[in-house]
mmCIF file of C-alpha atoms and ligand atoms in Angstrom:
data_model
loop_
_atom_site.group_PDB
_atom_site.id
_atom_site.type_symbol
_atom_site.label_atom_id
_atom_site.label_comp_id
_atom_site.label_asym_id
_atom_site.label_seq_id
_atom_site.Cartn_x
_atom_site.Cartn_y
_atom_site.Cartn_z
ATOM 1 C CA MET S 211 103.678 123.208 120.708
ATOM 2 C CA THR S 212 105.046 120.183 122.493
ATOM 3 C CA ASN S 213 101.694 118.983 123.738
ATOM 4 C CA LYS S 214 100.399 118.212 120.269
ATOM 5 C CA PRO S 215 99.018 114.687 120.478
ATOM 6 C CA SER S 216 100.970 112.898 117.787
ATOM 7 C CA ARG S 217 103.402 113.165 114.997
ATOM 8 C CA ILE S 218 102.892 113.089 111.243
ATOM 9 C CA VAL S 219 105.356 113.005 108.416
ATOM 10 C CA SER S 220 104.948 113.318 104.683
ATOM 11 C CA GLY S 221 107.106 114.150 101.731
ATOM 12 C CA MET S 222 107.083 115.059 98.073
ATOM 13 C CA ARG S 223 109.617 114.548 95.363
ATOM 14 C CA PRO S 224 111.029 117.740 93.896
ATOM 15 C CA THR S 225 109.615 117.348 90.413
ATOM 16 C CA GLY S 226 109.109 121.054 89.753
ATOM 17 C CA LYS S 227 106.229 123.456 90.105
ATOM 18 C CA LEU S 228 103.160 121.953 91.740
ATOM 19 C CA HIS S 229 99.664 122.019 90.266
ATOM 20 C CA LEU S 230 96.134 122.483 91.555
ATOM 21 C CA GLY S 231 95.820 118.743 92.064
ATOM 22 C CA HIS S 232 98.639 118.946 94.592
ATOM 23 C CA TYR S 233 97.087 121.990 96.186
ATOM 24 C CA PHE S 234 93.601 120.551 96.654
ATOM 25 C CA GLY S 235 94.672 116.938 97.075
ATOM 26 C CA VAL S 236 97.592 117.347 99.428
ATOM 27 C CA LEU S 237 98.691 120.809 100.504
ATOM 28 C CA LYS S 238 95.360 122.068 101.820
ATOM 29 C CA ASN S 239 95.207 118.960 103.953
ATOM 30 C CA TRP S 240 98.733 119.452 105.290
ATOM 31 C CA VAL S 241 97.943 123.050 106.150
ATOM 32 C CA LYS S 242 95.037 121.832 108.276
ATOM 33 C CA LEU S 243 96.995 118.973 109.819
ATOM 34 C CA GLN S 244 99.853 121.206 110.932
ATOM 35 C CA GLU S 245 97.415 122.818 113.403
ATOM 36 C CA GLU S 246 96.625 119.487 115.034
ATOM 37 C CA PHE S 247 99.801 117.474 114.828
ATOM 38 C CA GLU S 248 103.491 117.831 115.320
ATOM 39 C CA SER S 249 104.241 117.852 111.607
ATOM 40 C CA PHE S 250 107.279 117.058 109.487
ATOM 41 C CA PHE S 251 107.107 117.888 105.785
ATOM 42 C CA PHE S 252 110.106 117.215 103.651
ATOM 43 C CA ILE S 253 111.298 117.501 100.087
ATOM 44 C CA ALA S 254 112.392 114.038 99.037
ATOM 45 C CA ASP S 255 115.408 114.857 96.898
ATOM 46 C CA TRP S 256 117.043 111.457 97.394
ATOM 47 C CA HIS S 257 113.839 109.836 96.193
ATOM 48 C CA ALA S 258 114.066 111.939 93.047
ATOM 49 C CA LEU S 259 117.510 110.462 92.417
ATOM 50 C CA THR S 260 116.148 106.904 92.439
ATOM 51 C CA THR S 261 114.883 107.461 88.918
ATOM 52 C CA LYS S 262 116.443 110.770 87.817
ATOM 53 C CA TYR S 263 120.016 110.228 88.886
ATOM 54 C CA ASN S 264 121.193 111.354 85.466
ATOM 55 C CA GLN S 265 118.898 114.381 85.172
ATOM 56 C CA THR S 266 119.946 116.611 88.019
ATOM 57 C CA ASP S 267 120.436 119.978 86.324
ATOM 58 C CA ASP S 268 117.087 121.207 87.632
ATOM 59 C CA MET S 269 117.463 119.840 91.135
ATOM 60 C CA LYS S 270 118.077 123.134 92.881
ATOM 61 C CA GLN S 271 115.341 124.923 90.970
ATOM 62 C CA ASN S 272 112.903 122.092 91.605
ATOM 63 C CA VAL S 273 113.593 122.089 95.334
ATOM 64 C CA GLU S 274 112.983 125.831 95.471
ATOM 65 C CA ASP S 275 109.826 125.604 93.397
ATOM 66 C CA VAL S 276 108.355 122.968 95.678
ATOM 67 C CA LEU S 277 109.267 124.965 98.753
ATOM 68 C CA LEU S 278 107.746 128.127 97.275
ATOM 69 C CA ASP S 279 104.518 126.312 96.467
ATOM 70 C CA TRP S 280 104.342 124.869 99.992
ATOM 71 C CA LEU S 281 104.952 128.155 101.725
ATOM 72 C CA ALA S 282 102.594 130.072 99.455
ATOM 73 C CA SER S 283 99.906 127.474 100.136
ATOM 74 C CA GLY S 284 100.154 128.012 103.866
ATOM 75 C CA ILE S 285 102.670 125.474 105.137
ATOM 76 C CA ASN S 286 104.091 127.412 108.046
ATOM 77 C CA PRO S 287 107.684 126.668 109.083
ATOM 78 C CA GLU S 288 106.930 128.064 112.552
ATOM 79 C CA LYS S 289 104.277 125.418 113.045
ATOM 80 C CA SER S 290 105.726 122.515 111.062
ATOM 81 C CA THR S 291 109.219 121.244 110.513
ATOM 82 C CA VAL S 292 109.905 121.799 106.826
ATOM 83 C CA TYR S 293 113.129 120.213 105.653
ATOM 84 C CA LEU S 294 115.169 118.796 102.810
ATOM 85 C CA GLN S 295 115.814 115.053 102.996
ATOM 86 C CA SER S 296 119.477 115.232 101.980
ATOM 87 C CA LEU S 297 120.144 117.821 104.699
ATOM 88 C CA VAL S 298 119.105 115.284 107.342
ATOM 89 C CA PRO S 299 121.739 112.575 106.935
ATOM 90 C CA GLN S 300 120.238 110.545 109.783
ATOM 91 C CA THR S 301 117.761 109.449 107.102
ATOM 92 C CA ALA S 302 120.529 107.581 105.306
ATOM 93 C CA GLN S 303 121.870 106.132 108.530
ATOM 94 C CA LEU S 304 118.488 104.794 109.556
ATOM 95 C CA HIS S 305 118.002 103.482 106.030
ATOM 96 C CA ILE S 306 121.132 101.350 106.476
ATOM 97 C CA TYR S 307 119.854 99.754 109.664
ATOM 98 C CA LEU S 308 116.426 99.109 108.179
ATOM 99 C CA SER S 309 117.855 97.707 104.966
ATOM 100 C CA MET S 310 119.714 95.060 106.974
ATOM 101 C CA ILE S 311 116.576 93.684 108.613
ATOM 102 C CA THR S 312 114.178 93.951 105.669
ATOM 103 C CA PRO S 313 113.753 90.666 103.802
ATOM 104 C CA GLN S 314 114.400 91.115 100.119
ATOM 105 C CA ASN S 315 111.082 89.574 99.120
ATOM 106 C CA TRP S 316 109.182 92.209 101.129
ATOM 107 C CA VAL S 317 110.718 94.853 98.912
ATOM 108 C CA GLU S 318 110.129 92.862 95.749
ATOM 109 C CA ARG S 319 106.416 92.732 96.583
ATOM 110 C CA ASP S 320 106.194 96.511 96.373
ATOM 111 C CA PRO S 321 103.459 97.357 93.844
ATOM 112 C CA THR S 322 105.131 100.536 92.605
ATOM 113 C CA LEU S 323 108.334 98.710 91.800
ATOM 114 C CA LYS S 324 106.402 95.908 90.123
ATOM 115 C CA ASP S 325 104.617 98.498 87.968
ATOM 116 C CA LEU S 326 107.888 100.144 87.088
ATOM 117 C CA ALA S 327 109.466 96.862 86.120
ATOM 118 C CA LYS S 328 106.444 96.089 83.952
ATOM 119 C CA ILE S 329 106.573 99.475 82.229
ATOM 120 C CA MET S 330 110.260 98.951 81.484
ATOM 121 C CA LYS S 331 109.545 95.520 80.121
ATOM 122 C CA ASP S 332 106.681 96.775 77.940
ATOM 123 C CA LYS S 333 108.918 99.497 76.604
ATOM 124 C CA GLN S 334 111.503 96.769 76.000
ATOM 125 C CA GLU S 335 113.956 98.634 78.131
ATOM 126 C CA ASN S 336 116.568 96.745 79.947
ATOM 127 C CA ILE S 337 115.449 96.038 83.480
ATOM 128 C CA SER S 338 119.009 96.482 84.636
ATOM 129 C CA ASN S 339 118.518 100.204 84.042
ATOM 130 C CA LEU S 340 116.641 100.107 87.327
ATOM 131 C CA SER S 341 119.220 100.919 89.937
ATOM 132 C CA TYR S 342 119.987 99.311 93.259
ATOM 133 C CA GLY S 343 118.897 102.553 94.920
ATOM 134 C CA LEU S 344 115.524 102.392 93.246
ATOM 135 C CA PHE S 345 114.884 98.902 94.598
ATOM 136 C CA GLY S 346 115.703 100.198 98.051
ATOM 137 C CA TYR S 347 113.298 103.075 97.789
ATOM 138 C CA PRO S 348 110.466 101.506 99.807
ATOM 139 C CA VAL S 349 112.961 101.035 102.635
ATOM 140 C CA LEU S 350 114.182 104.604 102.250
ATOM 141 C CA MET S 351 110.593 105.736 102.557
ATOM 142 C CA SER S 352 110.227 103.632 105.700
ATOM 143 C CA ALA S 353 113.297 105.401 107.069
ATOM 144 C CA ASP S 354 111.686 108.780 106.311
ATOM 145 C CA ILE S 355 108.647 107.786 108.296
ATOM 146 C CA MET S 356 110.373 106.016 111.172
ATOM 147 C CA LEU S 357 112.976 108.770 111.542
ATOM 148 C CA PHE S 358 110.610 110.675 113.818
ATOM 149 C CA ASN S 359 108.808 107.628 115.112
ATOM 150 C CA SER S 360 105.733 109.084 113.458
ATOM 151 C CA ASN S 361 102.208 107.936 114.219
ATOM 152 C CA TYR S 362 100.471 108.942 111.001
ATOM 153 C CA VAL S 363 101.433 109.434 107.393
ATOM 154 C CA PRO S 364 99.105 111.609 105.308
ATOM 155 C CA VAL S 365 99.331 110.117 101.822
ATOM 156 C CA GLY S 366 97.250 109.220 98.815
ATOM 157 C CA ILE S 367 95.938 105.729 98.239
ATOM 158 C CA ASP S 368 98.876 104.926 95.926
ATOM 159 C CA GLN S 369 101.295 105.178 98.858
ATOM 160 C CA VAL S 370 99.405 103.013 101.343
ATOM 161 C CA ALA S 371 101.353 99.874 100.473
ATOM 162 C CA HIS S 372 104.534 101.696 101.459
ATOM 163 C CA VAL S 373 103.146 102.619 104.834
ATOM 164 C CA GLU S 374 102.103 98.982 105.330
ATOM 165 C CA LEU S 375 105.669 97.936 104.607
ATOM 166 C CA THR S 376 106.863 100.504 107.135
ATOM 167 C CA ARG S 377 104.610 98.950 109.768
ATOM 168 C CA ASP S 378 106.033 95.522 108.988
ATOM 169 C CA ILE S 379 109.587 96.817 109.249
ATOM 170 C CA ALA S 380 108.848 98.611 112.513
ATOM 171 C CA ARG S 381 107.375 95.443 114.005
ATOM 172 C CA ARG S 382 110.282 93.364 112.775
ATOM 173 C CA PHE S 383 112.793 95.768 114.286
ATOM 174 C CA ASN S 384 111.062 95.563 117.656
ATOM 175 C CA ASN S 385 110.973 91.751 117.462
ATOM 176 C CA ILE S 386 114.547 91.216 116.357
ATOM 177 C CA TYR S 387 116.057 93.541 118.945
ATOM 178 C CA ASN S 388 113.484 92.682 121.570
ATOM 179 C CA VAL S 389 112.476 96.279 122.211
ATOM 180 C CA ASN S 390 109.312 98.294 122.074
ATOM 181 C CA PHE S 391 110.930 101.174 120.292
ATOM 182 C CA PHE S 392 109.081 101.922 117.071
ATOM 183 C CA ASN S 393 105.367 102.398 116.908
ATOM 184 C CA GLU S 394 103.501 101.229 113.838
ATOM 185 C CA PRO S 395 102.615 104.260 111.743
ATOM 186 C CA GLU S 396 99.250 104.401 110.032
ATOM 187 C CA PRO S 397 98.311 105.974 106.724
ATOM 188 C CA LYS S 398 95.990 108.939 106.980
ATOM 189 C CA LEU S 399 94.079 109.031 103.740
ATOM 190 C CA THR S 400 92.957 112.278 102.182
ATOM 191 C CA GLN S 401 89.318 112.337 101.106
ATOM 192 C CA ILE S 402 89.588 115.362 98.913
ATOM 193 C CA PRO S 403 88.179 115.389 95.365
ATOM 194 C CA LEU S 404 90.617 114.570 92.665
ATOM 195 C CA LEU S 405 90.951 117.357 90.137
ATOM 196 C CA LYS S 406 91.271 116.058 86.618
ATOM 197 C CA GLY S 407 93.651 117.420 84.028
ATOM 198 C CA LEU S 408 92.268 119.674 81.290
ATOM 199 C CA ASP S 409 92.011 116.735 78.880
ATOM 200 C CA GLY S 410 90.019 114.642 81.354
ATOM 201 C CA ASN S 411 92.932 112.420 82.345
ATOM 202 C CA LYS S 412 94.742 112.422 85.664
ATOM 203 C CA MET S 413 96.355 115.807 86.219
ATOM 204 C CA GLY S 414 100.081 115.606 85.787
ATOM 205 C CA LYS S 415 103.037 117.582 84.654
ATOM 206 C CA SER S 416 104.130 114.964 82.171
ATOM 207 C CA PHE S 417 100.708 114.974 80.468
ATOM 208 C CA ASN S 418 100.862 118.719 79.951
ATOM 209 C CA ASN S 419 97.282 119.050 81.162
ATOM 210 C CA ASP S 420 97.776 120.795 84.472
ATOM 211 C CA ILE S 421 97.244 124.232 85.966
ATOM 212 C CA LYS S 422 100.145 125.223 88.164
ATOM 213 C CA ILE S 423 99.721 126.958 91.469
ATOM 214 C CA SER S 424 102.134 129.532 90.061
ATOM 215 C CA ASP S 425 100.476 130.015 86.643
ATOM 216 C CA THR S 426 99.504 133.603 85.875
ATOM 217 C CA ASP S 427 95.897 134.628 85.312
ATOM 218 C CA GLU S 428 96.541 134.801 81.585
ATOM 219 C CA ILE S 429 98.063 131.355 81.375
ATOM 220 C CA THR S 430 95.259 129.890 83.454
ATOM 221 C CA GLU S 431 92.718 131.363 81.079
ATOM 222 C CA LYS S 432 94.627 130.260 78.021
ATOM 223 C CA LYS S 433 95.013 126.715 79.282
ATOM 224 C CA PHE S 434 91.326 126.432 80.127
ATOM 225 C CA LYS S 435 90.418 127.287 76.562
ATOM 226 C CA THR S 436 91.765 123.855 75.659
ATOM 227 C CA ALA S 437 89.769 122.033 78.337
ATOM 228 C CA ILE S 438 87.360 119.385 77.125
ATOM 229 C CA THR S 439 83.650 120.040 77.585
ATOM 230 C CA ASP S 440 80.452 118.092 76.913
ATOM 231 C CA ARG S 441 81.441 116.357 73.699
ATOM 232 C CA ASN S 442 77.878 116.489 72.402
ATOM 233 C CA ARG S 443 77.790 120.238 72.626
ATOM 234 C CA ILE S 444 79.380 121.153 69.351
ATOM 235 C CA ARG S 445 77.736 124.394 68.295
ATOM 236 C CA ARG S 446 76.954 127.408 70.424
ATOM 237 C CA ASP S 447 73.198 126.769 70.307
ATOM 238 C CA ASP S 448 73.455 123.052 71.185
ATOM 239 C CA LYS S 449 72.141 122.387 74.646
ATOM 240 C CA GLY S 450 74.756 120.970 76.981
ATOM 241 C CA ASN S 451 74.799 118.676 79.964
ATOM 242 C CA PRO S 452 77.151 119.571 82.811
ATOM 243 C CA ASP S 453 77.197 115.939 83.940
ATOM 244 C CA ASN S 454 79.005 115.135 80.699
ATOM 245 C CA CYS S 455 81.371 118.035 81.201
ATOM 246 C CA GLU S 456 83.639 116.337 83.633
ATOM 247 C CA VAL S 457 86.463 118.843 83.660
ATOM 248 C CA VAL S 458 84.915 122.316 83.557
ATOM 249 C CA TYR S 459 81.890 121.500 85.634
ATOM 250 C CA ASP S 460 83.914 119.598 88.240
ATOM 251 C CA TYR S 461 85.998 122.730 88.715
ATOM 252 C CA TRP S 462 82.837 124.751 89.112
ATOM 253 C CA LYS S 463 81.933 122.407 91.960
ATOM 254 C CA ILE S 464 85.099 123.435 93.746
ATOM 255 C CA PHE S 465 85.385 127.070 92.829
ATOM 256 C CA GLY S 466 81.756 128.129 92.503
ATOM 257 C CA THR S 467 79.071 128.659 95.121
ATOM 258 C CA LYS S 468 75.949 126.468 95.026
ATOM 259 C CA ASP S 469 74.081 129.336 93.369
ATOM 260 C CA GLU S 470 76.722 129.773 90.713
ATOM 261 C CA GLN S 471 76.744 126.053 90.001
ATOM 262 C CA GLU S 472 73.005 126.109 89.534
ATOM 263 C CA GLU S 473 73.200 129.142 87.293
ATOM 264 C CA ILE S 474 75.833 127.493 85.107
ATOM 265 C CA CYS S 475 73.832 124.297 84.991
ATOM 266 C CA MET S 476 70.722 126.144 83.817
ATOM 267 C CA GLY S 477 72.665 128.235 81.354
ATOM 268 C CA CYS S 478 74.339 125.151 79.929
ATOM 269 C CA THR S 479 71.231 122.974 79.616
ATOM 270 C CA SER S 480 69.275 125.805 77.986
ATOM 271 C CA ALA S 481 72.190 126.934 75.807
ATOM 272 C CA SER S 482 71.902 130.458 77.146
ATOM 273 C CA ILE S 483 75.586 130.376 78.032
ATOM 274 C CA GLY S 484 78.315 129.193 75.710
ATOM 275 C CA CYS S 485 81.299 127.109 76.713
ATOM 276 C CA ALA S 486 83.727 129.936 76.029
ATOM 277 C CA GLU S 487 81.914 132.245 78.397
ATOM 278 C CA CYS S 488 81.451 129.495 80.978
ATOM 279 C CA LYS S 489 85.182 128.835 80.967
ATOM 280 C CA LYS S 490 86.015 132.503 81.146
ATOM 281 C CA ARG S 491 83.837 132.944 84.189
ATOM 282 C CA LEU S 492 85.314 129.859 85.761
ATOM 283 C CA THR S 493 88.886 130.952 85.220
ATOM 284 C CA SER S 494 88.226 134.307 86.795
ATOM 285 C CA LYS S 495 86.878 132.455 89.852
ATOM 286 C CA ILE S 496 89.984 130.287 89.931
ATOM 287 C CA ASN S 497 92.275 133.261 89.534
ATOM 288 C CA GLU S 498 90.454 135.108 92.284
ATOM 289 C CA TYR S 499 90.816 132.117 94.582
ATOM 290 C CA MET S 500 94.489 131.646 93.797
ATOM 291 C CA ALA S 501 95.438 135.338 93.883
ATOM 292 C CA PRO S 502 96.656 135.546 97.501
ATOM 293 C CA ILE S 503 98.626 132.305 97.114
ATOM 294 C CA ARG S 504 100.222 133.456 93.880
ATOM 295 C CA GLN S 505 101.016 136.837 95.358
ATOM 296 C CA LYS S 506 102.676 135.295 98.385
ATOM 297 C CA ARG S 507 104.685 133.024 96.127
ATOM 298 C CA ALA S 508 105.892 135.945 94.028
ATOM 299 C CA GLU S 509 107.010 137.799 97.144
ATOM 300 C CA LEU S 510 108.884 134.816 98.555
ATOM 301 C CA GLN S 511 110.540 134.204 95.239
ATOM 302 C CA LYS S 512 112.231 137.569 95.542
ATOM 303 C CA GLN S 513 113.964 136.412 98.737
ATOM 304 C CA PRO S 514 116.185 133.437 97.890
ATOM 305 C CA SER S 515 118.207 133.809 101.074
ATOM 306 C CA LEU S 516 115.035 133.542 103.136
ATOM 307 C CA LEU S 517 114.193 130.289 101.357
ATOM 308 C CA LYS S 518 117.621 128.957 102.104
ATOM 309 C CA ASP S 519 117.308 129.923 105.769
ATOM 310 C CA ILE S 520 113.941 128.219 106.012
ATOM 311 C CA ILE S 521 115.249 124.996 104.570
ATOM 312 C CA TYR S 522 118.429 124.971 106.643
ATOM 313 C CA ASP S 523 116.666 125.907 109.886
ATOM 314 C CA GLY S 524 113.988 123.282 109.294
ATOM 315 C CA SER S 525 116.579 120.638 108.488
ATOM 316 C CA LYS S 526 118.488 121.464 111.660
ATOM 317 C CA LYS S 527 115.292 121.092 113.666
ATOM 318 C CA ALA S 528 114.598 117.764 111.956
ATOM 319 C CA GLN S 529 118.133 116.555 112.649
ATOM 320 C CA ILE S 530 117.687 117.001 116.388
ATOM 321 C CA LYS S 531 114.586 114.795 116.502
ATOM 322 C CA ALA S 532 116.085 112.347 114.049
ATOM 323 C CA GLN S 533 119.265 111.994 116.079
ATOM 324 C CA GLU S 534 117.236 111.018 119.147
ATOM 325 C CA VAL S 535 115.602 108.229 117.197
ATOM 326 C CA LEU S 536 118.880 107.152 115.638
ATOM 327 C CA ASP S 537 120.529 106.997 119.068
ATOM 328 C CA GLY S 538 117.717 104.746 120.228
ATOM 329 C CA VAL S 539 118.137 102.527 117.191
ATOM 330 C CA GLU S 540 121.890 102.164 117.660
ATOM 331 C CA LYS S 541 121.376 101.372 121.304
ATOM 332 C CA ALA S 542 118.791 98.706 120.453
ATOM 333 C CA VAL S 543 121.069 97.174 117.813
ATOM 334 C CA LYS S 544 123.918 97.305 120.361
ATOM 335 C CA MET S 545 126.320 99.225 118.190
ATOM 336 C CA TYR S 546 129.605 100.297 119.725
ATOM 337 C CA LYS S 547 129.051 103.687 121.334
HETATM 338 N N1 LIG B 777 107.069 108.145 97.803
HETATM 339 C C1 LIG B 777 106.315 109.362 97.927
HETATM 340 C C2 LIG B 777 105.820 109.772 96.558
HETATM 341 O O1 LIG B 777 106.358 109.339 95.552
HETATM 342 C C3 LIG B 777 107.123 110.482 98.515
HETATM 343 C C4 LIG B 777 107.644 110.117 99.854
HETATM 344 C C5 LIG B 777 108.920 109.756 100.118
HETATM 345 C C6 LIG B 777 106.927 110.063 101.078
HETATM 346 N N2 LIG B 777 109.067 109.481 101.446
HETATM 347 C C7 LIG B 777 107.867 109.661 102.067
HETATM 348 C C8 LIG B 777 105.611 110.310 101.452
HETATM 349 C C9 LIG B 777 107.502 109.489 103.401
HETATM 350 C C10 LIG B 777 105.255 110.141 102.787
HETATM 351 C C11 LIG B 777 106.205 109.732 103.755
HETATM 352 O O2 LIG B 777 104.885 110.552 96.488
HETATM 353 FE FE1 SF4 B 778 80.700 122.537 80.209
HETATM 354 FE FE2 SF4 B 778 80.178 125.055 80.761
HETATM 355 FE FE3 SF4 B 778 80.150 124.187 78.212
HETATM 356 FE FE4 SF4 B 778 78.252 123.429 79.889
HETATM 357 S S1 SF4 B 778 78.648 125.506 79.217
HETATM 358 S S2 SF4 B 778 79.364 122.088 78.477
HETATM 359 S S3 SF4 B 778 79.348 123.279 81.836
HETATM 360 S S4 SF4 B 778 81.912 124.287 79.574
#
C-alpha cells in the first residue's frame, strides 16, 4: 500500500444522485486509478455551500447519495481514502494560510468565477449575491489538493484552470517561505467519451435529461422513450441514419458489442428496425450493464450505519495525512508552536 508511486486527489460536490455521465466520465476512471495511486476521494460539502448556503435541507441526503454511488461503482475504501471535506478541518486551516499568500487578482482571473459573474449580470441579479466564500473557492480547491501534497489531480477539462492556480500557489508558497515543501500538482485529464443527455445537450441533473446510476430498469426505459433520434426518421418505414442519431447510437457505441452496433446500423438504415425497438434493446443492455452496480447500491443503502462508519473512518485517515502537511506548513510559516 505505501509503496504506491504517487498521490492523487479529487472531489465532487454533493449535488445528489449521480448519473451515467459521472459514472463513465469520472468514477470508472477513479476506480482504475485507485489501483495505481495512493488515492484520496472526497465529497466537497463546503464547496456546495459556496453557492447553496441557503439550500441545505438536502445536504445529508446528498452526501449519502454521492457516497452510495461511489461505493456501488467500485470506489473501495480499503484501497482509497474516501472522506467528507468538512470532517477534515485541516482543509480550512490550510485554506487560511493559502488565502494569505494568494494575490487577489489571481483569484479574480478564475474562469469559473468570471462565468458566474457574467451569468448573474445577464440575469440582472445583483453581483453582491456572490459571497466572499464563493470568491475564495479556487483557493479552497487548492487547499483540497495541497492538503496531501498530491502529485496528480484527475479532473475534467473545466477544472484545469484550478489546478494551474494550485501550481502557482504551491510555487509561491515555496518561494515566500524559502522551502521546497509543496510539489506542483498536475491535472490528469480523463479521455473518456462524454455521454450526452437524452435531449442531445450536456447531461445534467438541472436539465432533467439524465439517467441516474440508481434509476430502476423501468425508469431507464421510460426515460429513453423520450430520447431524441435521427430527426429525419419520422415514420416507422423511413430509413434512418445512426450518424444523425447522436444520443441513442452513441450509447450503443458504449453498451453494445461491435456486432450489435453493426446490426443496429443495418436495421436502422434499411428501416427493418424501428426506433422504439432499438431503444428498448438498448435500455435492456444498459440495465444489464448497470445491474450489479444498482444491486450493490441497494444493499448499501440498507446499512446507514455502515455508510457513516466509512465516511468517519476515511475522514480520520485523511486527517492524519493532512495534519502532517499542516504541521509542515506551520513550521515553514514559522508559526508559534
Ligand atoms: N471544483 C470541483 C467541481 O466543481 C470539485 C472539487 C473541489 C475538486 N475540490 C477539488 C476536484 C479538488 C478536484 C480536486 O467539480
Ligand atoms: Fe436511432 Fe435506433 Fe432510431 Fe436508428 S433505429 S434512428 S439508431 S433510435
